[in-house]
Short mmCIF file of C-alpha atoms in Angstrom, two decimals:
data_model
loop_
_atom_site.label_atom_id
_atom_site.label_comp_id
_atom_site.label_asym_id
_atom_site.label_seq_id
_atom_site.Cartn_x
_atom_site.Cartn_y
_atom_site.Cartn_z
CA MET A 1 -105.95 -64.81 -2.08
CA LYS A 2 -106.75 -61.62 -3.98
CA ARG A 3 -104.45 -60.51 -6.96
CA LEU A 4 -101.64 -59.18 -5.03
CA ILE A 5 -99.30 -55.79 -6.59
CA ILE A 6 -95.66 -56.00 -6.29
CA GLY A 7 -93.66 -52.55 -6.08
CA THR A 8 -90.38 -52.11 -7.38
CA ARG A 9 -87.84 -50.00 -9.08
CA GLY A 10 -87.64 -49.53 -12.86
CA SER A 11 -83.89 -51.02 -13.54
CA ASP A 12 -83.12 -54.30 -15.60
CA LEU A 13 -81.79 -55.75 -11.99
CA ALA A 14 -84.72 -54.52 -10.04
CA LEU A 15 -87.60 -56.01 -12.55
CA TRP A 16 -85.89 -59.13 -12.75
CA GLN A 17 -86.38 -59.63 -9.03
CA ALA A 18 -89.62 -58.45 -8.95
CA ASN A 19 -90.41 -60.94 -11.52
CA PHE A 20 -88.83 -63.81 -9.97
CA ILE A 21 -90.90 -63.19 -7.03
CA LYS A 22 -93.89 -63.21 -9.14
CA ASP A 23 -92.83 -66.56 -10.59
CA LYS A 24 -92.16 -67.86 -7.31
CA LEU A 25 -96.07 -66.68 -6.17
CA THR A 26 -97.36 -67.78 -9.26
CA ALA A 27 -95.78 -71.94 -8.26
CA ILE A 28 -97.56 -71.35 -5.43
CA GLY A 29 -100.64 -70.52 -6.98
CA VAL A 30 -100.89 -67.02 -6.02
CA GLU A 31 -101.49 -64.17 -8.85
CA ALA A 32 -99.91 -60.87 -8.90
CA GLU A 33 -98.84 -58.05 -11.09
CA LEU A 34 -95.90 -55.29 -10.98
CA LYS A 35 -96.40 -51.52 -10.39
CA ILE A 36 -93.25 -49.77 -11.02
CA ILE A 37 -91.92 -47.08 -8.38
CA LYS A 38 -88.88 -44.59 -8.69
CA THR A 39 -86.67 -44.29 -5.65
CA GLN A 40 -84.25 -41.29 -4.50
CA GLY A 41 -81.37 -43.59 -5.70
CA ASP A 42 -83.00 -43.86 -9.56
CA LYS A 43 -83.12 -39.96 -9.78
CA ILE A 44 -79.97 -38.18 -8.26
CA LEU A 45 -77.18 -39.67 -10.13
CA ASN A 46 -74.48 -37.38 -9.80
CA LEU A 47 -73.73 -38.02 -6.15
CA ARG A 48 -72.13 -40.80 -4.43
CA LEU A 49 -74.10 -42.75 -2.73
CA ASP A 50 -72.82 -41.63 0.68
CA LYS A 51 -73.75 -38.01 0.25
CA LEU A 52 -77.54 -38.81 0.00
CA GLU A 53 -79.13 -37.12 2.75
CA GLY A 54 -81.17 -40.04 5.03
CA LYS A 55 -81.09 -43.58 4.45
CA GLY A 56 -83.17 -46.15 2.33
CA PHE A 57 -82.85 -43.97 -0.55
CA PHE A 58 -83.42 -47.13 -2.93
CA THR A 59 -86.31 -48.23 -0.67
CA LYS A 60 -88.09 -45.05 0.63
CA GLU A 61 -90.57 -44.60 -1.61
CA LEU A 62 -91.64 -48.27 -2.34
CA GLU A 63 -92.20 -48.13 1.89
CA GLU A 64 -94.29 -45.35 1.44
CA GLU A 65 -96.59 -47.21 -1.04
CA LEU A 66 -96.47 -50.28 1.06
CA LEU A 67 -97.89 -47.94 4.20
CA GLY A 68 -100.25 -46.16 1.85
CA GLY A 69 -101.71 -49.48 0.80
CA THR A 70 -101.28 -48.75 -3.45
CA ILE A 71 -98.71 -52.04 -2.86
CA ASP A 72 -98.97 -55.23 -0.96
CA ILE A 73 -95.38 -56.37 -1.19
CA ALA A 74 -92.40 -54.61 -1.78
CA VAL A 75 -89.41 -56.42 -3.38
CA HIS A 76 -85.55 -55.22 -2.39
CA SER A 77 -81.81 -56.13 -2.32
CA HIS A 78 -81.71 -56.75 0.70
CA LYS A 79 -78.73 -54.81 1.24
CA ASP A 80 -80.37 -52.05 0.32
CA LEU A 81 -82.75 -51.76 3.31
CA PRO A 82 -81.70 -49.97 6.75
CA THR A 83 -81.39 -52.33 9.57
CA VAL A 84 -84.79 -50.63 11.38
CA HIS A 85 -87.77 -50.97 9.40
CA PRO A 86 -90.68 -48.04 9.07
CA ALA A 87 -93.51 -48.84 11.54
CA GLY A 88 -96.07 -51.01 10.32
CA LEU A 89 -94.04 -52.64 8.09
CA THR A 90 -92.11 -55.96 8.26
CA ILE A 91 -89.31 -58.49 6.08
CA ALA A 92 -91.74 -61.64 5.68
CA ALA A 93 -89.40 -63.82 3.58
CA VAL A 94 -86.17 -63.89 1.84
CA THR A 95 -85.04 -65.80 -0.94
CA GLU A 96 -82.09 -68.44 -1.25
CA ARG A 97 -78.81 -66.10 -1.75
CA GLU A 98 -77.19 -65.77 -4.81
CA ASP A 99 -73.55 -66.08 -4.90
CA PRO A 100 -72.33 -62.62 -3.13
CA SER A 101 -68.88 -62.68 -4.57
CA GLU A 102 -67.62 -59.53 -5.89
CA LEU A 103 -66.76 -59.41 -10.02
CA LEU A 104 -64.13 -57.72 -11.26
CA LEU A 105 -64.65 -56.59 -14.89
CA ILE A 106 -61.08 -55.18 -16.68
CA LEU A 107 -60.83 -54.08 -20.11
CA LYS A 108 -58.34 -56.35 -22.11
CA ASP A 109 -55.47 -54.03 -22.27
CA CYS A 110 -55.37 -52.73 -18.79
CA VAL A 111 -55.00 -56.86 -17.66
CA SER A 112 -51.46 -57.83 -16.20
CA VAL A 113 -51.54 -61.18 -14.13
CA SER A 114 -48.62 -60.40 -12.33
CA HIS A 115 -50.21 -58.55 -10.17
CA LYS A 116 -53.36 -59.29 -7.58
CA LEU A 117 -56.64 -58.85 -8.85
CA SER A 118 -55.00 -59.12 -12.50
CA LEU A 119 -55.33 -55.13 -12.62
CA LYS A 120 -51.96 -53.53 -14.01
CA LYS A 121 -50.37 -51.01 -11.78
CA GLY A 122 -52.06 -47.65 -10.86
CA ALA A 123 -55.52 -48.55 -12.75
CA MET A 124 -58.46 -46.82 -12.51
CA VAL A 125 -61.28 -48.73 -10.90
CA GLY A 126 -65.01 -47.42 -10.78
CA THR A 127 -67.12 -48.04 -7.58
CA SER A 128 -69.36 -45.82 -5.48
CA SER A 129 -69.57 -48.50 -2.87
CA ASN A 130 -66.55 -47.25 0.05
CA ARG A 131 -66.50 -51.50 1.61
CA ARG A 132 -65.25 -51.98 -1.60
CA LYS A 133 -62.85 -49.27 -1.55
CA ALA A 134 -61.69 -49.38 1.62
CA GLN A 135 -60.96 -53.60 1.05
CA LEU A 136 -59.31 -52.95 -2.42
CA LEU A 137 -56.33 -50.81 -1.39
CA ALA A 138 -55.36 -52.71 1.33
CA ILE A 139 -54.71 -55.65 -1.35
CA ARG A 140 -53.93 -53.18 -4.11
CA PRO A 141 -52.57 -49.54 -2.98
CA ASP A 142 -51.24 -48.52 -5.78
CA LEU A 143 -55.23 -48.74 -7.47
CA ASN A 144 -57.29 -45.56 -8.49
CA ILE A 145 -60.75 -45.48 -7.13
CA GLU A 146 -63.63 -43.51 -8.82
CA ASP A 147 -67.40 -42.80 -8.08
CA LEU A 148 -69.58 -45.26 -10.44
CA ARG A 149 -73.36 -44.82 -10.55
CA GLY A 150 -76.04 -46.40 -12.57
CA ASN A 151 -77.95 -49.29 -12.69
CA VAL A 152 -75.82 -52.72 -13.57
CA PRO A 153 -75.87 -52.28 -18.02
CA THR A 154 -75.36 -48.46 -17.44
CA ARG A 155 -72.02 -49.20 -14.96
CA ILE A 156 -70.54 -51.85 -17.79
CA GLN A 157 -70.80 -49.58 -20.80
CA LYS A 158 -69.02 -46.65 -19.00
CA LEU A 159 -66.15 -49.38 -19.04
CA ARG A 160 -67.04 -50.40 -22.35
CA ASP A 161 -66.77 -46.74 -23.31
CA GLU A 162 -63.29 -46.75 -21.32
CA ASP A 163 -64.72 -44.10 -18.74
CA TYR A 164 -62.46 -46.94 -16.35
CA ASP A 165 -60.20 -49.35 -16.62
CA ALA A 166 -61.84 -51.50 -14.39
CA ILE A 167 -65.37 -51.49 -12.48
CA VAL A 168 -66.28 -53.74 -9.86
CA ILE A 169 -70.37 -55.21 -9.36
CA ALA A 170 -71.61 -57.71 -7.70
CA LYS A 171 -71.93 -61.24 -9.13
CA ALA A 172 -75.43 -61.97 -8.23
CA GLY A 173 -76.73 -59.29 -10.27
CA VAL A 174 -74.70 -60.14 -13.36
CA ASN A 175 -75.84 -63.75 -12.72
CA ARG A 176 -79.58 -62.94 -12.81
CA LEU A 177 -79.33 -60.31 -15.80
CA ASN A 178 -77.69 -63.45 -17.88
CA ILE A 179 -75.07 -60.53 -19.15
CA ASP A 180 -72.10 -61.40 -21.58
CA LEU A 181 -69.23 -60.01 -20.05
CA SER A 182 -66.76 -62.25 -23.13
CA GLU A 183 -65.39 -58.77 -23.62
CA PHE A 184 -63.95 -57.92 -20.91
CA HIS A 185 -61.38 -59.83 -18.56
CA VAL A 186 -63.22 -61.26 -15.54
CA GLU A 187 -61.99 -61.55 -11.86
CA VAL A 188 -63.96 -63.26 -9.15
CA ILE A 189 -63.16 -61.53 -5.97
CA ASP A 190 -63.73 -64.07 -3.24
CA THR A 191 -65.89 -63.37 -0.37
CA THR A 192 -62.69 -63.93 1.83
CA ASP A 193 -60.54 -61.11 0.10
CA VAL A 194 -63.25 -58.61 -0.10
CA VAL A 195 -66.27 -59.16 2.54
CA PRO A 196 -69.64 -58.67 0.75
CA ALA A 197 -72.11 -56.11 1.97
CA PRO A 198 -74.42 -57.86 4.65
CA ALA A 199 -77.27 -59.38 2.80
CA GLN A 200 -75.52 -59.43 -0.39
CA GLY A 201 -77.26 -61.53 -2.98
CA ALA A 202 -80.12 -62.08 -0.78
CA LEU A 203 -83.40 -60.76 -1.93
CA ALA A 204 -86.41 -59.10 1.14
CA ILE A 205 -90.09 -59.29 0.63
CA GLN A 206 -91.44 -56.66 2.87
CA ILE A 207 -95.43 -56.33 3.73
CA ARG A 208 -97.45 -54.32 5.74
CA GLU A 209 -97.13 -56.15 9.75
CA ASN A 210 -101.19 -56.49 9.91
CA ASP A 211 -100.87 -58.43 6.93
CA SER A 212 -100.72 -61.96 8.61
CA GLU A 213 -102.49 -63.99 6.01
CA LEU A 214 -99.91 -62.94 3.20
CA PHE A 215 -97.12 -63.26 5.60
CA GLU A 216 -98.42 -67.05 6.10
CA VAL A 217 -98.61 -67.77 2.17
CA LEU A 218 -95.14 -66.10 2.13
CA GLN A 219 -93.54 -68.87 4.18
CA LYS A 220 -93.82 -71.26 1.15
CA ILE A 221 -91.07 -69.40 -0.63
CA HIS A 222 -89.14 -68.45 2.51
CA HIS A 223 -85.22 -69.57 3.16
CA GLN A 224 -84.84 -69.93 6.42
CA GLU A 225 -80.94 -71.07 6.29
CA THR A 226 -80.15 -67.65 4.27
CA ALA A 227 -82.45 -65.74 6.96
CA ASP A 228 -80.14 -66.58 9.83
CA GLU A 229 -77.07 -66.48 7.88
CA ILE A 230 -77.70 -62.59 6.84
CA GLY A 231 -79.38 -61.93 10.37
CA VAL A 232 -75.87 -61.92 11.96
CA GLU A 233 -74.70 -60.04 9.15
CA ARG A 234 -77.39 -57.44 9.42
CA LYS A 235 -77.30 -57.23 13.38
CA VAL A 236 -73.39 -56.50 13.13
CA LEU A 237 -74.38 -53.68 10.68
CA ASN A 238 -77.27 -52.16 13.11
CA LEU A 239 -74.99 -52.64 16.55
CA PHE A 240 -72.36 -50.32 14.44
CA GLU A 241 -75.38 -48.05 13.62
CA GLY A 242 -73.98 -48.10 9.90
CA GLY A 243 -75.56 -47.81 6.62
CA CYS A 244 -75.07 -49.14 2.96
CA HIS A 245 -72.45 -46.04 3.11
CA MET A 246 -70.17 -47.49 6.24
CA PRO A 247 -66.90 -49.15 5.12
CA LEU A 248 -68.63 -52.77 6.63
CA GLY A 249 -68.32 -55.82 5.27
CA CYS A 250 -69.94 -58.81 7.08
CA TYR A 251 -70.70 -62.37 5.49
CA CYS A 252 -72.04 -65.28 6.94
CA LYS A 253 -72.50 -69.25 5.74
CA LYS A 254 -72.91 -72.38 6.87
CA GLU A 255 -70.37 -75.07 6.40
CA ASP A 256 -70.16 -78.47 7.38
CA GLY A 257 -72.91 -77.85 10.48
CA GLN A 258 -70.92 -74.66 11.60
CA TYR A 259 -70.84 -71.16 10.82
CA GLU A 260 -68.15 -69.29 9.30
CA VAL A 261 -68.03 -65.27 9.91
CA TRP A 262 -66.10 -62.81 8.42
CA THR A 263 -66.17 -59.46 8.74
CA SER A 264 -64.09 -56.30 7.27
CA LYS A 265 -64.99 -52.54 8.79
CA ALA A 266 -62.65 -49.23 8.01
CA GLU A 267 -63.17 -46.04 9.80
CA THR A 268 -63.26 -44.22 5.99
CA ASN A 269 -63.03 -45.55 2.43
CA GLU A 270 -58.93 -44.63 2.77
CA ASP A 271 -58.52 -46.31 5.92
CA PHE A 272 -57.25 -49.94 6.29
CA PRO A 273 -59.70 -52.05 7.63
CA ASP A 274 -59.41 -54.58 10.59
CA ARG A 275 -60.47 -58.00 9.52
CA LEU A 276 -62.14 -60.96 12.31
CA PHE A 277 -63.10 -63.97 11.09
CA TYR A 278 -65.33 -66.72 13.84
CA ARG A 279 -66.30 -70.49 13.26
CA VAL A 280 -68.49 -71.54 15.67
CA ASP A 281 -71.56 -73.94 16.15
CA SER A 282 -74.39 -71.20 17.30
CA LEU A 283 -75.33 -67.49 16.30
CA ASP A 284 -76.78 -66.54 19.44
CA GLY A 285 -74.65 -63.48 21.10
CA LEU A 286 -72.36 -63.77 17.84
CA ALA A 287 -73.08 -60.26 16.77
CA GLU A 288 -72.03 -58.55 19.82
CA LYS A 289 -69.24 -60.20 20.42
CA ILE A 290 -67.97 -59.25 16.85
CA VAL A 291 -68.88 -55.72 17.33
CA ALA A 292 -66.92 -55.73 21.24
CA LYS A 293 -63.56 -57.24 18.96
CA PHE A 294 -63.84 -53.57 17.33
CA SER A 295 -63.96 -51.59 20.52
CA ALA A 296 -60.97 -48.28 20.24
CA ASP A 297 -60.36 -49.85 23.89
CA ARG A 298 -58.99 -53.47 23.17
CA LYS A 299 -55.54 -54.35 24.02
CA PHE A 300 -53.79 -55.72 21.13
CA PRO A 301 -50.53 -57.75 21.35
CA SER A 302 -47.40 -55.94 21.27
CA LYS A 303 -45.30 -57.70 19.49
CA VAL A 304 -45.93 -61.24 17.31
CA PHE A 305 -43.42 -63.59 16.22
CA ILE A 306 -44.10 -65.57 12.57
CA SER A 307 -41.85 -68.05 11.24
CA ARG A 308 -40.92 -66.70 7.94
CA GLU A 309 -39.90 -63.45 6.42
CA VAL A 310 -42.26 -60.31 5.94
CA SER A 311 -42.14 -58.13 3.36
CA GLU A 312 -42.15 -54.27 3.47
CA HIS A 313 -46.04 -53.95 1.19
CA ASN A 314 -46.97 -57.20 2.82
CA TYR A 315 -50.59 -57.30 3.58
CA PHE A 316 -50.19 -58.82 6.94
CA ARG A 317 -47.85 -56.83 8.02
CA LYS A 318 -49.72 -53.28 7.08
CA ALA A 319 -52.66 -54.80 9.61
CA LEU A 320 -50.31 -55.41 12.40
CA GLU A 321 -48.53 -51.73 12.13
CA LYS A 322 -51.96 -50.16 11.69
CA HIS A 323 -52.14 -51.23 15.31
CA HIS A 324 -48.34 -50.48 16.17
CA ILE A 325 -47.97 -54.37 16.80
CA GLU A 326 -44.16 -55.18 16.23
CA ILE A 327 -43.09 -58.17 13.97
CA ASP A 328 -40.57 -60.69 14.94
CA ALA A 329 -40.36 -62.21 10.77
CA ARG A 330 -37.82 -65.04 10.64
CA SER A 331 -37.52 -68.39 8.65
CA LEU A 332 -36.52 -71.34 11.03
CA ILE A 333 -35.75 -73.42 7.88
CA ARG A 334 -33.56 -72.86 4.96
CA THR A 335 -34.37 -74.66 1.34
CA PHE A 336 -31.60 -75.71 -0.84
CA PRO A 337 -32.12 -76.73 -4.54
CA ILE A 338 -31.66 -80.39 -5.48
CA VAL A 339 -32.26 -80.04 -9.39
CA THR A 340 -30.26 -77.79 -10.89
CA VAL A 341 -31.37 -78.94 -14.76
CA LEU A 342 -34.71 -79.57 -15.66
CA ASP A 343 -34.96 -82.97 -17.86
CA PRO A 344 -37.32 -82.45 -20.97
CA PHE A 345 -38.92 -86.02 -19.77
CA TYR A 346 -40.95 -84.04 -16.91
CA LEU A 347 -42.67 -82.14 -18.97
CA LYS A 348 -43.52 -84.83 -21.35
CA HIS A 349 -47.51 -85.01 -22.12
CA VAL A 350 -48.17 -82.98 -18.30
CA ASP A 351 -51.57 -81.82 -18.85
CA TRP A 352 -51.49 -79.96 -14.97
CA ILE A 353 -48.81 -79.01 -12.31
CA PHE A 354 -49.81 -78.71 -8.73
CA PHE A 355 -47.62 -76.30 -6.23
CA SER A 356 -48.05 -77.03 -2.92
CA SER A 357 -45.87 -74.24 -1.29
CA ARG A 358 -44.32 -70.60 -2.77
CA ASN A 359 -40.68 -72.40 -2.66
CA SER A 360 -41.97 -75.15 -4.87
CA VAL A 361 -43.09 -72.61 -7.10
CA GLU A 362 -39.66 -70.16 -7.09
CA TYR A 363 -37.75 -73.22 -7.33
CA PHE A 364 -39.49 -74.68 -10.43
CA PHE A 365 -39.47 -71.74 -12.50
CA LYS A 366 -35.39 -71.24 -11.82
CA LEU A 367 -35.22 -74.41 -13.73
CA LYS A 368 -36.58 -72.49 -16.86
CA PRO A 369 -39.28 -74.91 -17.92
CA THR A 370 -40.59 -74.69 -21.60
CA LEU A 371 -44.29 -75.17 -20.98
CA THR A 372 -46.75 -76.14 -23.81
CA LYS A 373 -49.91 -73.53 -23.82
CA HIS A 374 -52.37 -75.89 -22.62
CA VAL A 375 -50.81 -76.74 -19.30
CA LYS A 376 -52.78 -75.64 -16.35
CA PHE A 377 -51.65 -74.84 -12.68
CA GLY A 378 -53.55 -75.69 -9.27
CA VAL A 379 -51.86 -74.66 -6.24
CA ALA A 380 -52.23 -75.20 -2.28
CA GLY A 381 -53.46 -71.61 -1.82
CA LYS A 382 -53.32 -68.10 -2.04
CA GLY A 383 -49.36 -67.84 -1.07
CA SER A 384 -48.98 -69.74 -4.19
CA GLU A 385 -51.24 -68.16 -6.59
CA ASP A 386 -49.39 -65.14 -5.55
CA SER A 387 -46.03 -66.59 -6.67
CA LEU A 388 -47.22 -68.02 -9.28
CA ARG A 389 -48.67 -64.54 -10.29
CA LYS A 390 -45.57 -62.99 -10.11
CA LEU A 391 -43.73 -65.08 -12.66
CA GLY A 392 -46.87 -64.22 -15.27
CA HIS A 393 -49.07 -67.59 -14.36
CA LEU A 394 -52.83 -67.95 -13.52
CA ALA A 395 -53.82 -70.69 -11.45
CA ASP A 396 -56.60 -72.60 -12.83
CA TYR A 397 -57.04 -74.01 -9.65
CA VAL A 398 -56.63 -72.33 -6.14
CA GLY A 399 -57.15 -74.29 -2.55
CA GLU A 400 -59.81 -72.39 -0.59
CA GLY A 401 -59.30 -72.75 3.51
CA GLY A 402 -56.90 -74.27 5.02
CA ASP A 403 -57.97 -78.05 5.17
CA ILE A 404 -55.40 -79.48 2.73
CA ASP A 405 -57.66 -83.09 2.37
CA GLU A 406 -60.64 -81.35 1.03
CA VAL A 407 -58.36 -79.27 -1.14
CA ALA A 408 -56.47 -82.31 -2.52
CA ASN A 409 -60.19 -83.76 -2.64
CA LEU A 410 -61.17 -81.63 -5.03
CA PHE A 411 -57.71 -81.25 -6.41
CA ALA A 412 -58.23 -84.71 -7.45
CA GLU A 413 -61.92 -84.81 -8.98
CA MET A 414 -60.62 -82.29 -11.80
CA VAL A 415 -57.54 -84.59 -12.70
CA VAL A 416 -58.94 -87.55 -12.93
CA GLY A 417 -57.12 -89.30 -15.86
CA LYS A 418 -54.83 -86.50 -16.85
CA THR A 419 -51.51 -86.39 -16.04
CA VAL A 420 -50.07 -84.13 -13.20
CA LEU A 421 -46.41 -83.09 -12.63
CA PHE A 422 -45.43 -82.20 -8.54
CA PRO A 423 -42.32 -79.98 -8.33
CA ARG A 424 -42.18 -80.90 -4.81
CA ALA A 425 -39.86 -80.82 -1.36
CA GLN A 426 -37.88 -83.80 -0.72
CA ASP A 427 -39.81 -84.27 3.02
CA SER A 428 -43.32 -83.60 1.50
CA LEU A 429 -46.17 -85.10 3.10
CA LEU A 430 -47.39 -86.03 -0.23
CA SER A 431 -50.91 -84.90 0.46
CA ILE A 432 -52.32 -84.25 -3.10
CA GLN A 433 -50.56 -87.13 -4.39
CA LYS A 434 -52.48 -89.42 -1.77
CA ALA A 435 -55.74 -88.15 -2.84
CA LEU A 436 -55.39 -88.78 -6.71
CA LYS A 437 -57.55 -91.35 -8.20
CA PRO A 438 -56.03 -94.45 -9.55
CA GLU A 439 -56.31 -93.36 -13.24
CA THR A 440 -54.52 -89.98 -13.06
CA LYS A 441 -51.02 -90.33 -13.82
CA VAL A 442 -48.64 -88.71 -11.14
CA VAL A 443 -45.06 -87.14 -12.85
CA ASP A 444 -42.95 -87.04 -9.07
CA LEU A 445 -39.92 -84.30 -9.43
CA PRO A 446 -38.33 -83.39 -5.80
CA ILE A 447 -36.75 -80.22 -6.66
CA TYR A 448 -35.14 -78.57 -3.25
CA GLU A 449 -34.57 -79.90 0.70
CA THR A 450 -35.51 -78.37 3.83
CA VAL A 451 -32.76 -78.16 6.87
CA ILE A 452 -33.74 -76.69 10.15
CA GLU A 453 -31.73 -73.85 11.89
CA GLU A 454 -29.89 -74.54 14.91
CA ASP A 455 -29.81 -72.75 17.99
CA VAL A 456 -33.39 -70.80 17.31
CA ASP A 457 -33.53 -67.67 20.05
CA ARG A 458 -36.35 -67.61 21.97
CA THR A 459 -39.55 -64.97 21.41
CA GLU A 460 -40.88 -62.65 23.99
CA ALA A 461 -43.61 -62.19 21.72
CA GLU A 462 -47.32 -62.96 23.21
CA VAL A 463 -48.33 -64.46 19.72
CA LEU A 464 -46.35 -66.73 17.90
CA ILE A 465 -47.32 -68.03 13.99
CA PHE A 466 -45.71 -71.32 12.58
CA THR A 467 -45.83 -71.66 9.37
CA SER A 468 -44.78 -75.36 8.74
CA PRO A 469 -44.23 -78.63 10.33
CA SER A 470 -40.47 -77.94 9.89
CA ASN A 471 -40.37 -74.31 11.67
CA VAL A 472 -42.68 -75.91 14.70
CA GLU A 473 -39.37 -78.69 15.10
CA ALA A 474 -36.85 -76.30 14.99
CA TYR A 475 -37.77 -73.63 17.56
CA PHE A 476 -38.95 -76.38 20.25
CA VAL A 477 -35.68 -77.69 19.80
CA ASP A 478 -34.46 -74.99 22.42
CA ASN A 479 -37.38 -73.84 23.27
CA LEU A 480 -40.30 -73.55 25.47
CA LEU A 481 -43.55 -71.96 25.48
CA GLU A 482 -43.75 -69.36 28.07
CA PRO A 483 -47.03 -68.62 30.15
CA GLY A 484 -49.25 -66.43 28.30
CA GLN A 485 -48.01 -66.55 24.64
CA GLN A 486 -50.51 -68.23 22.54
CA VAL A 487 -49.87 -70.12 18.90
CA ILE A 488 -51.65 -69.96 15.72
CA ALA A 489 -50.68 -72.77 13.46
CA ILE A 490 -51.07 -72.02 9.54
CA GLY A 491 -52.44 -75.35 8.06
CA ASN A 492 -53.18 -78.80 9.01
CA SER A 493 -50.21 -80.08 9.03
CA THR A 494 -48.93 -77.69 11.09
CA ALA A 495 -51.52 -77.89 13.26
CA LYS A 496 -51.45 -82.11 13.84
CA VAL A 497 -47.75 -81.41 14.98
CA PHE A 498 -49.55 -79.21 17.83
CA ASP A 499 -51.80 -81.65 18.72
CA GLU A 500 -48.91 -84.21 19.32
CA MET A 501 -47.77 -82.01 21.21
CA GLY A 502 -50.46 -81.22 23.55
CA VAL A 503 -50.42 -77.51 22.82
CA LYS A 504 -53.69 -75.26 21.75
CA TYR A 505 -53.35 -73.06 18.90
CA ILE A 506 -55.35 -70.76 16.68
CA LEU A 507 -56.24 -72.15 13.26
CA PRO A 508 -57.06 -69.35 10.21
CA TYR A 509 -59.37 -69.77 7.92
CA ALA A 510 -56.89 -70.23 5.35
CA PRO A 511 -52.97 -69.89 5.02
CA ASP A 512 -52.99 -66.32 3.48
CA GLU A 513 -52.03 -63.28 4.67
CA ILE A 514 -55.47 -62.21 5.37
CA SER A 515 -56.38 -64.91 7.20
CA LEU A 516 -53.37 -64.15 9.35
CA ALA A 517 -54.42 -61.10 9.90
CA GLU A 518 -57.75 -61.96 11.32
CA ALA A 519 -56.41 -64.56 13.38
CA VAL A 520 -53.99 -62.01 15.23
CA PHE A 521 -57.18 -59.38 15.15
CA GLY A 522 -59.48 -62.00 17.20
CA ILE A 523 -56.91 -63.05 19.99
CA GLU A 524 -57.76 -61.57 23.42
CA ILE A 525 -54.88 -60.09 25.48
CA LYS A 526 -55.63 -59.83 28.81
#
């Protein structure tokens, strides 16, 4: 095959990406050289991206040279490409996806770990992405989001110059450029908190449609699983008729043979986004199903019951109230401390403290423990993480998803040979402890007990959310499900109770506020 010419933008990241593809081609015996091409997005730096005319402002000039025959390949960040290709061009291959998470880089004197995302109240955050702005404001409405343009090093320099308190950039770009971020506090924003742009982290190799020989060659560096995943994301974007400036996030990943897909969509960059999560065996027809859920004329439940208190500024409350859904929030259990003074013995030689619930965090710190600096914290989920943050502590391990067995096994691998303290409820199921290796020492500390309320009133809500096995037990002592009522179970242990009862339920991705909102949004009301 002839020596190929690869067209690329001239930024550090674009050059890294083009050289990455060049090296991949060299490995399969194909020689190539680079040609740098300036795009509209590179030339106009004083306007927000959504103010630039048309679509493809980082890709159009490369595509024109490709059609004109002056280059053979154009390498793009896949998320920059319009969903409709110019006639005569095609995406011949995509690379395996880099981590699509976002990074929040924070000036160290602007850090406040007691707040979500570790940002001080009212912090100024730089990003020109409408998608990021809408989702960040949903989590932290107090933030001031300001426009930020430029390539990755330029953006980081603007933070260094203190033009902002923090900036948001894609983790993939930082990983590829191997940038030293030690001068900043770095917060990784999980894809379940801020849903990435469609195809974020993947590279697209674009060629002329009639270049069949090159197409066949490029199949040797094509990653089909990534292509399948980003295919559904970009189809969702296409069906919404959106471009890169639409406040839309869509992320698909394959996990244990199934596809997990998150979607976040807002009308504007200041609108509270709607969220949706699917776990499916096949991607066939999924994009159409996702888009249909965001239809303006769909019906929502008029009332949702949840078996715990929901604060005024809670994400879940805001997500439901946006659609005028009434919330019946009341815990069906009460908790009481069973330890009032903490024996220093429990803290001797402890390496880790693991909290399986918000209550365990709150009751433990009410005992005013004296902790050594080297102690690390593990939590079962984001609810416990938030409670820990409010007390000024960051979790070193946060269980992801609602599968407590998976959370337990991952934590067990981290603490082999260590000493772990477990402040817990007296009737705890001990799921984490049972997964630990024999060489890990357990310090057991029951600190509170749970008592079930009597004479629990029935709810007329169409959707019932149960947050623990004890709440399930309390409700069904005197009540039955009414026809048409649907159940959401938080976590595997709660779900297991419904399995034993023979009751159908929905299991959110994780036992946190965003996942609960996703579960309610996904329910069909006839």
